[in-house]
Short mmCIF file of C-alpha atoms in Angstrom, two decimals:
data_model
loop_
_atom_site.label_atom_id
_atom_site.label_comp_id
_atom_site.label_asym_id
_atom_site.label_seq_id
_atom_site.Cartn_x
_atom_site.Cartn_y
_atom_site.Cartn_z
CA MET A 1 -168.92 105.07 -144.35
CA ARG A 2 -170.24 102.78 -141.67
CA ARG A 3 -171.34 104.70 -138.63
CA ARG A 4 -170.02 103.64 -135.25
CA TRP A 5 -171.15 104.26 -131.77
CA LEU A 6 -169.32 104.59 -128.49
CA ALA A 7 -170.74 104.74 -124.99
CA PHE A 8 -168.52 105.39 -122.02
CA LEU A 9 -169.47 105.06 -118.40
CA ALA A 10 -167.09 107.57 -116.89
CA SER A 11 -165.84 108.17 -113.39
CA SER A 12 -166.45 111.51 -111.72
CA LEU A 13 -165.94 112.69 -108.16
CA ALA A 14 -168.87 115.05 -108.57
CA VAL A 15 -172.46 114.18 -107.66
CA SER A 16 -173.13 112.56 -111.03
CA ALA A 17 -170.71 109.77 -111.91
CA LEU A 18 -172.24 108.85 -115.25
CA ALA A 19 -171.24 110.34 -118.61
CA LEU A 20 -172.10 108.86 -122.01
CA PHE A 21 -169.99 109.93 -124.96
CA LEU A 22 -170.54 109.98 -128.68
CA ARG A 23 -173.63 107.83 -128.73
CA GLY A 24 -174.30 106.83 -132.31
CA ARG A 25 -175.82 104.00 -134.29
CA LEU A 26 -174.66 100.95 -136.14
CA LEU A 27 -178.19 100.44 -137.39
CA PRO A 28 -180.87 103.06 -138.11
CA THR A 29 -182.90 101.98 -135.05
CA TRP A 30 -182.75 99.56 -132.16
CA ARG A 31 -185.29 97.45 -134.00
CA THR A 32 -182.26 95.42 -135.14
CA GLY A 33 -183.59 95.38 -138.68
CA GLY A 34 -180.48 94.05 -140.40
CA ALA A 35 -182.02 90.74 -141.41
CA GLU A 36 -182.16 91.61 -145.10
CA GLU A 37 -178.45 92.31 -145.35
CA LEU A 38 -177.63 89.31 -143.18
CA SER A 39 -179.36 87.10 -145.75
CA LYS A 40 -176.54 88.06 -148.13
CA LEU A 41 -173.89 86.93 -145.66
CA SER A 42 -171.55 84.30 -147.04
CA ALA A 43 -168.56 82.54 -145.55
CA ASN A 44 -166.84 83.06 -148.91
CA GLN A 45 -166.95 86.85 -148.74
CA GLU A 46 -163.81 88.91 -148.38
CA LEU A 47 -162.82 89.64 -144.77
CA ALA A 48 -163.88 93.31 -144.64
CA GLU A 49 -167.28 92.74 -146.23
CA PHE A 50 -167.99 89.67 -144.12
CA LEU A 51 -167.20 91.50 -140.88
CA ARG A 52 -169.11 94.63 -141.92
CA ILE A 53 -172.30 92.60 -142.16
CA TYR A 54 -171.52 90.14 -139.38
CA TRP A 55 -170.81 92.71 -136.67
CA GLN A 56 -173.73 95.05 -137.11
CA ARG A 57 -174.88 95.67 -133.58
CA PRO A 58 -177.15 95.06 -131.91
CA ILE A 59 -177.24 91.73 -133.69
CA ALA A 60 -180.48 91.39 -135.63
CA LEU A 61 -183.24 89.28 -134.13
CA GLN A 62 -182.75 85.68 -135.20
CA GLY A 63 -186.32 85.16 -136.33
CA ALA A 64 -188.35 81.99 -135.93
CA PRO A 65 -186.32 78.76 -135.99
CA PRO A 66 -186.82 76.32 -138.88
CA ARG A 67 -189.70 73.97 -138.22
CA ALA A 68 -187.40 70.96 -138.35
CA TYR A 69 -185.29 72.28 -135.43
CA SER A 70 -185.52 70.53 -132.09
CA ASP A 71 -185.91 72.61 -128.93
CA LEU A 72 -182.17 72.24 -128.36
CA GLU A 73 -181.31 73.55 -131.82
CA ALA A 74 -183.76 76.42 -131.51
CA SER A 75 -182.41 77.66 -128.18
CA LEU A 76 -179.96 80.58 -128.13
CA ARG A 77 -178.85 79.93 -124.56
CA PRO A 78 -175.26 78.80 -123.94
CA GLU A 79 -176.30 75.71 -121.99
CA ALA A 80 -178.04 74.42 -125.11
CA CYS A 81 -174.82 74.83 -127.08
CA GLY A 82 -173.02 73.05 -124.25
CA ALA A 83 -174.98 69.87 -124.90
CA CYS A 84 -172.75 69.20 -127.91
CA HIS A 85 -169.86 71.54 -127.12
CA PRO A 86 -169.20 70.81 -123.42
CA GLN A 87 -165.58 72.01 -123.30
CA GLN A 88 -166.38 75.30 -125.00
CA PHE A 89 -169.32 75.83 -122.63
CA VAL A 90 -167.26 75.16 -119.50
CA ASP A 91 -164.53 77.50 -120.75
CA TRP A 92 -167.07 80.22 -121.52
CA GLN A 93 -168.66 79.93 -118.08
CA GLY A 94 -165.41 80.99 -116.43
CA SER A 95 -164.65 83.79 -118.88
CA LEU A 96 -165.18 87.53 -118.73
CA HIS A 97 -167.45 87.21 -121.77
CA ALA A 98 -169.91 85.31 -119.58
CA ARG A 99 -169.68 88.07 -116.95
CA ALA A 100 -170.15 90.94 -119.39
CA MET A 101 -173.53 91.59 -117.73
CA GLY A 102 -172.31 91.10 -114.18
CA PRO A 103 -173.35 93.31 -111.25
CA GLY A 104 -171.23 96.26 -112.44
CA PRO A 105 -172.68 96.71 -115.94
CA TRP A 106 -176.14 95.47 -114.99
CA GLY A 107 -176.26 97.72 -111.93
CA GLN A 108 -175.96 100.70 -114.28
CA ILE A 109 -178.11 99.42 -117.14
CA ILE A 110 -181.03 98.34 -114.94
CA ASP A 111 -181.81 102.00 -114.14
CA LEU A 112 -180.95 103.29 -117.60
CA THR A 113 -183.59 101.04 -119.17
CA LYS A 114 -186.15 103.16 -117.29
CA THR A 115 -184.56 106.62 -117.27
CA SER A 116 -182.66 106.60 -120.57
CA PRO A 117 -183.48 103.56 -122.74
CA ASP A 118 -181.35 104.82 -125.61
CA ASP A 119 -178.27 104.93 -123.41
CA ALA A 120 -179.06 101.48 -122.00
CA MET A 121 -179.25 100.05 -125.52
CA SER A 122 -175.91 101.63 -126.40
CA CYS A 123 -174.25 99.87 -123.45
CA MET A 124 -175.91 96.54 -124.17
CA ALA A 125 -174.86 96.57 -127.82
CA CYS A 126 -171.44 95.45 -126.57
CA HIS A 127 -172.21 93.76 -123.23
CA ALA A 128 -175.24 91.77 -124.43
CA PRO A 129 -175.37 92.25 -128.21
CA LEU A 130 -178.06 89.80 -129.33
CA GLY A 131 -181.35 91.39 -130.34
CA GLU A 132 -183.09 88.87 -128.06
CA GLN A 133 -181.23 90.37 -125.09
CA PHE A 134 -182.78 93.83 -125.62
CA PRO A 135 -185.92 94.45 -123.54
CA LEU A 136 -187.01 97.35 -125.77
CA LEU A 137 -187.04 98.13 -129.46
CA THR A 138 -187.64 101.44 -131.15
CA LYS A 139 -191.01 101.92 -132.72
CA GLY A 140 -191.49 102.08 -136.46
CA GLU A 141 -189.61 104.54 -138.64
CA ASN A 142 -190.22 108.21 -137.70
CA GLN A 143 -192.52 107.22 -134.81
CA GLY A 144 -190.04 107.76 -131.97
CA GLY A 145 -190.13 106.10 -128.57
CA PHE A 146 -189.74 102.47 -127.59
CA GLU A 147 -191.89 99.39 -127.43
CA ARG A 148 -191.59 95.99 -125.81
CA ASN A 149 -189.43 93.44 -127.61
CA PRO A 150 -191.62 90.35 -128.15
CA ARG A 151 -188.51 88.15 -128.47
CA PHE A 152 -186.84 89.43 -125.29
CA ASP A 153 -185.31 86.72 -123.08
CA SER A 154 -184.45 88.12 -119.64
CA ALA A 155 -182.40 85.05 -118.66
CA LEU A 156 -180.40 85.27 -121.88
CA GLN A 157 -179.79 88.98 -121.30
CA LEU A 158 -177.85 88.41 -118.09
CA GLN A 159 -175.64 85.79 -119.75
CA GLY A 160 -173.66 88.55 -121.45
CA ILE A 161 -171.66 87.74 -124.56
CA THR A 162 -173.01 84.32 -125.43
CA CYS A 163 -172.08 81.63 -127.93
CA ALA A 164 -174.74 82.93 -130.32
CA ALA A 165 -173.27 86.45 -130.23
CA CYS A 166 -170.23 85.16 -132.10
CA HIS A 167 -171.62 82.14 -133.93
CA VAL A 168 -175.29 82.60 -134.92
CA ARG A 169 -176.81 84.94 -137.50
CA GLN A 170 -180.43 84.44 -138.66
CA ARG A 171 -180.31 80.94 -137.16
CA ARG A 172 -177.28 80.06 -139.32
CA ARG A 173 -174.19 78.86 -137.48
CA PHE A 174 -170.78 80.23 -138.43
CA GLY A 175 -167.35 79.17 -137.23
CA PRO A 176 -163.70 78.61 -138.10
CA PRO A 177 -162.42 75.85 -140.38
CA LYS A 178 -162.73 72.42 -138.86
CA PRO A 179 -159.60 71.33 -136.95
CA GLU A 180 -157.96 68.07 -137.82
CA GLY A 181 -156.83 65.11 -135.78
CA ALA A 182 -157.00 65.08 -132.01
CA GLN A 183 -158.30 68.67 -131.78
CA ALA A 184 -161.41 67.92 -133.82
CA THR A 185 -164.64 68.12 -131.81
CA ARG A 186 -166.38 64.81 -131.16
CA TYR A 187 -170.15 65.24 -130.96
CA PRO A 188 -172.48 62.92 -129.06
CA PRO A 189 -174.05 60.38 -131.44
CA GLY A 190 -177.60 61.07 -132.49
CA MET A 191 -177.57 64.71 -131.44
CA PRO A 192 -179.10 67.32 -133.80
CA ASN A 193 -176.61 69.55 -135.59
CA HIS A 194 -178.66 72.65 -136.56
CA GLY A 195 -177.81 72.09 -140.22
CA GLY A 196 -174.08 72.21 -139.66
CA ALA A 197 -171.92 75.33 -139.67
CA GLU A 198 -170.65 77.65 -142.37
CA ARG A 199 -166.90 77.76 -141.90
CA THR A 200 -164.56 80.65 -142.65
CA PRO A 201 -160.97 81.49 -141.72
CA HIS A 202 -162.18 84.99 -140.79
CA PHE A 203 -162.83 83.65 -137.27
CA GLU A 204 -159.07 83.21 -136.86
CA ARG A 205 -158.17 86.76 -137.84
CA ALA A 206 -157.47 89.54 -135.35
CA GLU A 207 -159.97 91.69 -137.23
CA PHE A 208 -162.76 89.45 -135.94
CA CYS A 209 -162.10 90.81 -132.43
CA LYS A 210 -161.58 94.41 -133.55
CA ASP A 211 -165.16 95.64 -133.46
CA CYS A 212 -165.38 95.29 -129.67
CA HIS A 213 -161.74 95.86 -128.79
CA GLN A 214 -160.90 98.97 -130.81
CA PHE A 215 -162.58 102.36 -130.66
CA ASP A 216 -162.49 104.37 -133.86
CA PRO A 217 -159.63 106.90 -133.49
CA GLU A 218 -161.45 109.29 -135.84
CA ASN A 219 -164.98 109.12 -134.47
CA SER A 220 -164.58 108.41 -130.77
CA LEU A 221 -163.50 110.15 -127.62
CA LEU A 222 -159.74 110.72 -127.39
CA VAL A 223 -157.81 111.21 -124.17
CA ASN A 224 -154.58 113.04 -124.91
CA GLY A 225 -154.95 111.92 -128.51
CA LYS A 226 -155.59 108.25 -127.69
CA PRO A 227 -158.83 106.22 -127.86
CA LEU A 228 -159.80 104.73 -124.51
CA GLN A 229 -159.80 101.32 -126.20
CA ASP A 230 -156.90 101.03 -128.64
CA THR A 231 -155.97 97.37 -128.36
CA TYR A 232 -156.20 96.39 -132.02
CA ARG A 233 -153.97 99.28 -133.15
CA GLU A 234 -151.47 98.49 -130.39
CA TRP A 235 -151.29 94.93 -131.70
CA LYS A 236 -151.20 96.05 -135.35
CA ASN A 237 -148.19 98.31 -134.71
CA SER A 238 -146.29 95.62 -132.79
CA ILE A 239 -143.99 92.87 -133.98
CA TRP A 240 -146.90 90.47 -133.45
CA GLY A 241 -149.22 92.45 -135.71
CA LYS A 242 -146.58 92.57 -138.43
CA GLY A 243 -146.26 88.79 -138.30
CA ASP A 244 -148.76 85.95 -138.29
CA ALA A 245 -149.86 86.06 -134.64
CA ALA A 246 -153.50 87.01 -134.06
CA CYS A 247 -155.45 87.76 -130.87
CA GLN A 248 -156.85 84.23 -130.87
CA ASP A 249 -153.39 82.64 -130.77
CA CYS A 250 -152.80 83.99 -127.25
CA HIS A 251 -156.30 84.47 -125.87
CA MET A 252 -157.82 81.30 -127.36
CA PRO A 253 -154.93 78.81 -127.55
CA ASN A 254 -156.00 75.48 -129.05
CA ARG A 255 -159.39 77.16 -129.61
CA ARG A 256 -160.14 77.22 -125.89
CA HIS A 257 -162.93 79.71 -125.13
CA LEU A 258 -161.18 81.17 -122.09
CA TRP A 259 -160.17 84.65 -123.29
CA ARG A 260 -157.66 84.97 -120.49
CA GLY A 261 -156.31 88.41 -119.71
CA ILE A 262 -155.11 90.67 -116.91
CA HIS A 263 -157.22 88.83 -114.28
CA ASP A 264 -155.29 85.58 -114.82
CA ARG A 265 -151.99 85.51 -112.89
CA GLU A 266 -150.37 82.57 -114.69
CA TRP A 267 -151.34 83.92 -118.09
CA VAL A 268 -149.88 87.35 -117.30
CA LYS A 269 -146.66 85.77 -115.99
CA GLY A 270 -146.10 84.28 -119.43
CA GLY A 271 -146.25 87.69 -121.08
CA VAL A 272 -143.69 89.68 -119.09
CA GLN A 273 -140.14 89.30 -117.85
CA ILE A 274 -139.04 90.85 -114.55
CA LYS A 275 -135.48 91.41 -113.34
CA VAL A 276 -134.22 92.90 -110.08
CA GLN A 277 -130.65 93.89 -109.38
CA LEU A 278 -129.43 95.05 -105.97
CA HIS A 279 -126.69 97.66 -105.67
CA GLU A 280 -125.15 97.97 -102.21
CA PRO A 281 -122.71 100.52 -100.78
CA LYS A 282 -119.10 99.44 -100.78
CA SER A 283 -118.43 100.57 -97.25
CA GLY A 284 -119.56 102.83 -94.46
CA ALA A 285 -122.90 103.95 -93.09
CA GLY A 286 -125.06 106.53 -94.73
CA GLU A 287 -124.51 105.29 -98.27
CA THR A 288 -127.33 104.43 -100.69
CA VAL A 289 -128.76 100.98 -101.37
CA SER A 290 -130.54 100.67 -104.74
CA ALA A 291 -132.88 98.10 -106.24
CA ALA A 292 -133.06 98.38 -110.04
CA VAL A 293 -136.24 96.81 -111.47
CA GLU A 294 -136.85 96.03 -115.13
CA VAL A 295 -140.26 94.97 -116.42
CA THR A 296 -140.24 93.87 -120.07
CA ASN A 297 -143.33 93.39 -122.19
CA SER A 298 -141.85 90.31 -123.82
CA ALA A 299 -144.92 88.48 -125.15
CA VAL A 300 -148.00 90.66 -124.66
CA GLY A 301 -149.30 91.53 -128.11
CA HIS A 302 -150.36 95.04 -127.06
CA LYS A 303 -149.48 97.53 -124.35
CA PHE A 304 -149.14 96.17 -120.84
CA PRO A 305 -151.81 96.81 -119.68
CA THR A 306 -153.93 97.86 -122.65
CA TYR A 307 -156.87 99.60 -120.96
CA VAL A 308 -157.49 102.25 -118.27
CA THR A 309 -158.93 99.74 -115.80
CA PRO A 310 -155.87 97.83 -114.47
CA LYS A 311 -152.90 99.18 -112.55
CA ILE A 312 -149.67 97.30 -111.81
CA PHE A 313 -147.87 98.47 -108.69
CA VAL A 314 -144.10 97.89 -108.63
CA ARG A 315 -143.23 98.11 -104.94
CA ALA A 316 -140.11 97.82 -102.84
CA LEU A 317 -139.25 98.21 -99.14
CA LEU A 318 -136.66 97.31 -96.53
CA THR A 319 -137.26 94.74 -93.82
CA ASP A 320 -135.54 93.80 -90.56
CA LYS A 321 -133.97 90.45 -89.78
CA ARG A 322 -137.39 88.88 -89.17
CA GLY A 323 -138.90 90.16 -92.42
CA LYS A 324 -140.90 92.95 -90.80
CA GLU A 325 -141.35 96.11 -92.89
CA LEU A 326 -139.26 99.07 -91.74
CA PRO A 327 -141.49 102.15 -91.48
CA GLY A 328 -140.98 104.83 -94.10
CA THR A 329 -139.13 102.59 -96.58
CA LEU A 330 -142.02 101.63 -98.90
CA LYS A 331 -141.62 103.02 -102.44
CA GLN A 332 -143.60 102.31 -105.62
CA GLN A 333 -143.88 102.91 -109.35
CA ILE A 334 -147.21 102.43 -111.15
CA ILE A 335 -147.57 100.81 -114.56
CA GLY A 336 -150.84 101.79 -116.21
CA TRP A 337 -152.88 104.51 -117.81
CA ASP A 338 -154.44 106.90 -115.34
CA ALA A 339 -157.27 108.59 -117.26
CA ARG A 340 -160.32 109.91 -115.40
CA PHE A 341 -163.41 111.98 -116.05
CA GLU A 342 -163.17 115.05 -113.83
CA ASP A 343 -164.68 118.53 -113.98
CA GLY A 344 -166.66 117.68 -117.09
CA GLU A 345 -163.81 116.28 -119.17
CA TRP A 346 -161.45 113.34 -119.50
CA LYS A 347 -157.96 114.01 -118.15
CA GLU A 348 -154.77 111.99 -118.42
CA PHE A 349 -152.69 111.98 -115.25
CA PHE A 350 -150.01 109.59 -116.48
CA ASP A 351 -149.46 106.81 -119.01
CA THR A 352 -146.68 104.40 -118.05
CA ARG A 353 -147.95 101.39 -119.99
CA ILE A 354 -145.27 99.29 -121.65
CA PRO A 355 -145.53 98.81 -125.45
CA PRO A 356 -144.77 95.37 -126.90
CA GLY A 357 -141.09 94.53 -126.76
CA GLU A 358 -140.17 97.51 -124.58
CA THR A 359 -138.93 97.69 -120.98
CA LEU A 360 -139.81 99.89 -118.04
CA LYS A 361 -136.81 100.58 -115.82
CA HIS A 362 -137.06 102.03 -112.35
CA LYS A 363 -134.63 102.35 -109.46
CA PHE A 364 -135.56 102.51 -105.78
CA ASP A 365 -133.01 104.13 -103.46
CA TRP A 366 -132.65 104.09 -99.67
CA VAL A 367 -130.14 105.10 -97.06
CA PRO A 368 -130.69 101.98 -94.93
CA PRO A 369 -131.58 102.40 -91.25
CA PRO A 370 -129.66 100.29 -88.70
CA LYS A 371 -132.14 97.39 -88.71
CA ALA A 372 -132.21 96.92 -92.49
CA HIS A 373 -131.36 93.32 -93.46
CA ARG A 374 -133.38 92.62 -96.61
CA VAL A 375 -134.94 94.28 -99.63
CA ARG A 376 -138.37 93.07 -100.71
CA VAL A 377 -139.47 93.80 -104.31
CA TRP A 378 -142.83 92.74 -105.72
CA LEU A 379 -145.35 93.47 -108.45
CA GLU A 380 -148.99 93.67 -107.42
CA VAL A 381 -151.67 93.62 -110.13
CA HIS A 382 -155.02 95.33 -109.54
CA PRO A 383 -157.12 94.28 -112.57
CA ASP A 384 -160.16 96.37 -111.57
CA HIS A 385 -158.42 99.37 -110.03
CA PHE A 386 -160.30 102.04 -112.01
CA TYR A 387 -163.69 100.63 -111.05
CA HIS A 388 -162.84 99.84 -107.44
CA VAL A 389 -161.07 103.08 -106.59
CA HIS A 390 -162.76 105.63 -108.84
CA PHE A 391 -165.90 104.59 -110.67
CA TYR A 392 -168.01 102.51 -108.29
CA PRO A 393 -167.47 104.71 -105.17
CA SER A 394 -168.34 107.76 -107.24
CA TYR A 395 -171.36 106.12 -108.86
CA LEU A 396 -172.79 105.20 -105.48
CA LYS A 397 -172.98 108.91 -104.60
CA ASN A 398 -175.85 109.17 -107.07
CA ASN A 399 -178.97 109.59 -104.95
CA ASP A 400 -181.25 108.56 -107.84
CA LEU A 401 -180.13 104.94 -107.95
CA SER A 402 -182.88 102.36 -107.51
CA PRO A 403 -182.50 99.97 -104.55
CA GLU A 404 -181.70 97.13 -106.97
CA GLY A 405 -179.17 99.22 -108.91
CA ARG A 406 -177.47 100.30 -105.69
CA ARG A 407 -177.33 96.73 -104.41
CA LEU A 408 -175.69 95.55 -107.63
CA ILE A 409 -173.10 98.34 -107.68
CA GLU A 410 -172.25 97.72 -104.03
CA ARG A 411 -171.72 94.05 -104.90
CA ALA A 412 -169.56 95.04 -107.88
CA LEU A 413 -167.49 97.30 -105.63
CA GLU A 414 -166.89 94.45 -103.20
CA GLU A 415 -166.01 91.96 -105.95
CA SER A 416 -163.65 94.37 -107.73
CA GLY A 417 -161.56 94.62 -104.57
CA LYS A 418 -160.91 90.87 -104.53
CA THR A 419 -159.24 90.49 -107.91
CA ARG A 420 -155.77 91.82 -107.02
CA TYR A 421 -152.83 89.42 -106.88
CA VAL A 422 -149.04 89.36 -106.52
CA LEU A 423 -147.45 88.63 -109.89
CA PHE A 424 -143.82 88.59 -108.77
CA GLU A 425 -141.88 88.75 -105.52
CA GLU A 426 -138.19 88.62 -104.67
CA ILE A 427 -136.51 89.09 -101.30
CA LEU A 428 -132.85 90.04 -101.48
CA PRO A 429 -130.64 89.90 -98.38
CA LEU A 430 -128.22 92.72 -97.91
CA LYS A 431 -124.81 91.14 -98.19
CA THR A 432 -123.22 93.28 -95.50
CA PRO A 433 -126.06 94.51 -93.27
CA SER A 434 -123.67 95.42 -90.46
CA LYS A 435 -121.86 97.87 -92.74
CA THR A 436 -125.05 99.59 -93.76
CA ALA A 437 -125.92 100.24 -90.12
CA ARG A 438 -124.71 103.32 -88.36
CA ALA A 439 -121.80 102.59 -86.07
CA PRO A 440 -122.64 103.07 -82.36
CA LYS A 441 -121.16 106.15 -80.70
#
């Protein structure tokens, strides 16, 4: 059975904020010596066999380019691909795949490459999976230790999950079946084409995304019985997984390389439905005003949200006639999975995520004070809550961080606090504010 690895960078309020779990191997060593099996790779193989070979990580070194290749064809950098695929390149530049080696991951890995190379390689196998992105390789069989990677490209390393990570194996290009009509790519005349591409419908299957977006429920860390990354199984068990919809249909519509997710407000708005209903007292002061909120996961193909990182805050409060918040009236319900590494173990504090097709219902109650004139209800999304509130502050308590590592994590902490946004807001006037006020004596 194929062996899988899993590395988790865990949050802890103790002195050490770093914990790595269940480190294993996809390949016998970090030498990325899977070239021999990759030579057997064929676009005509069955899905499971194709993906088994295709997604061995780290991805084997590409080897020397064919002599007939131009410099553009030989390059593994995304900007080279962008010469003929400009739309895909622009899309990728704005995606989270391009930022997979941003200041947060790189701020941790930069020190691990010196203090614990094996752990650094485990992290990079997902965040920068090409063999050419690995600064070190293990020495020969049974020798132990590491040696410099002669094919290492430091600029390529910081470009994260690149075009080549999904499309190039042993210098051969792979991709989905060619689209027809207006969607077909038009290449600049006279440009080299690296021998064309081997096309397979496997690129359009949800299973193509599974290797990075599903942790093995049998061989990985479980928190209250659940893998920390369970997105594929959530989709598989939903109405979408039982039909024809795949990950790519939502996250790559019209083959756009955007991979939109929880950070994109307009994209998230299309996946949920939100209703608010106000219930007011019939008469007299001292009676309860209620705001009933329903959040339905109407078109998200997995739980909303799927991972431990985001939190969605459903908030409500009372305001005066001018819209000013009345003190003591703010109430909230959190949608998300609160799982943290504390006291040497992972703990689940709550899991209020909404499965596909289901609805979260919550009611906020107040006995309105005399100045209450409106009810404000809103949903605030914090895409990087786990990192901003728990992980990065805790990680910075580590006194052994290098100056460069600390600078990067401090930058990541600052950036993670800027990603929040208001997804929904509704202000409801109280129909009879004078009746909800206490009568003067």
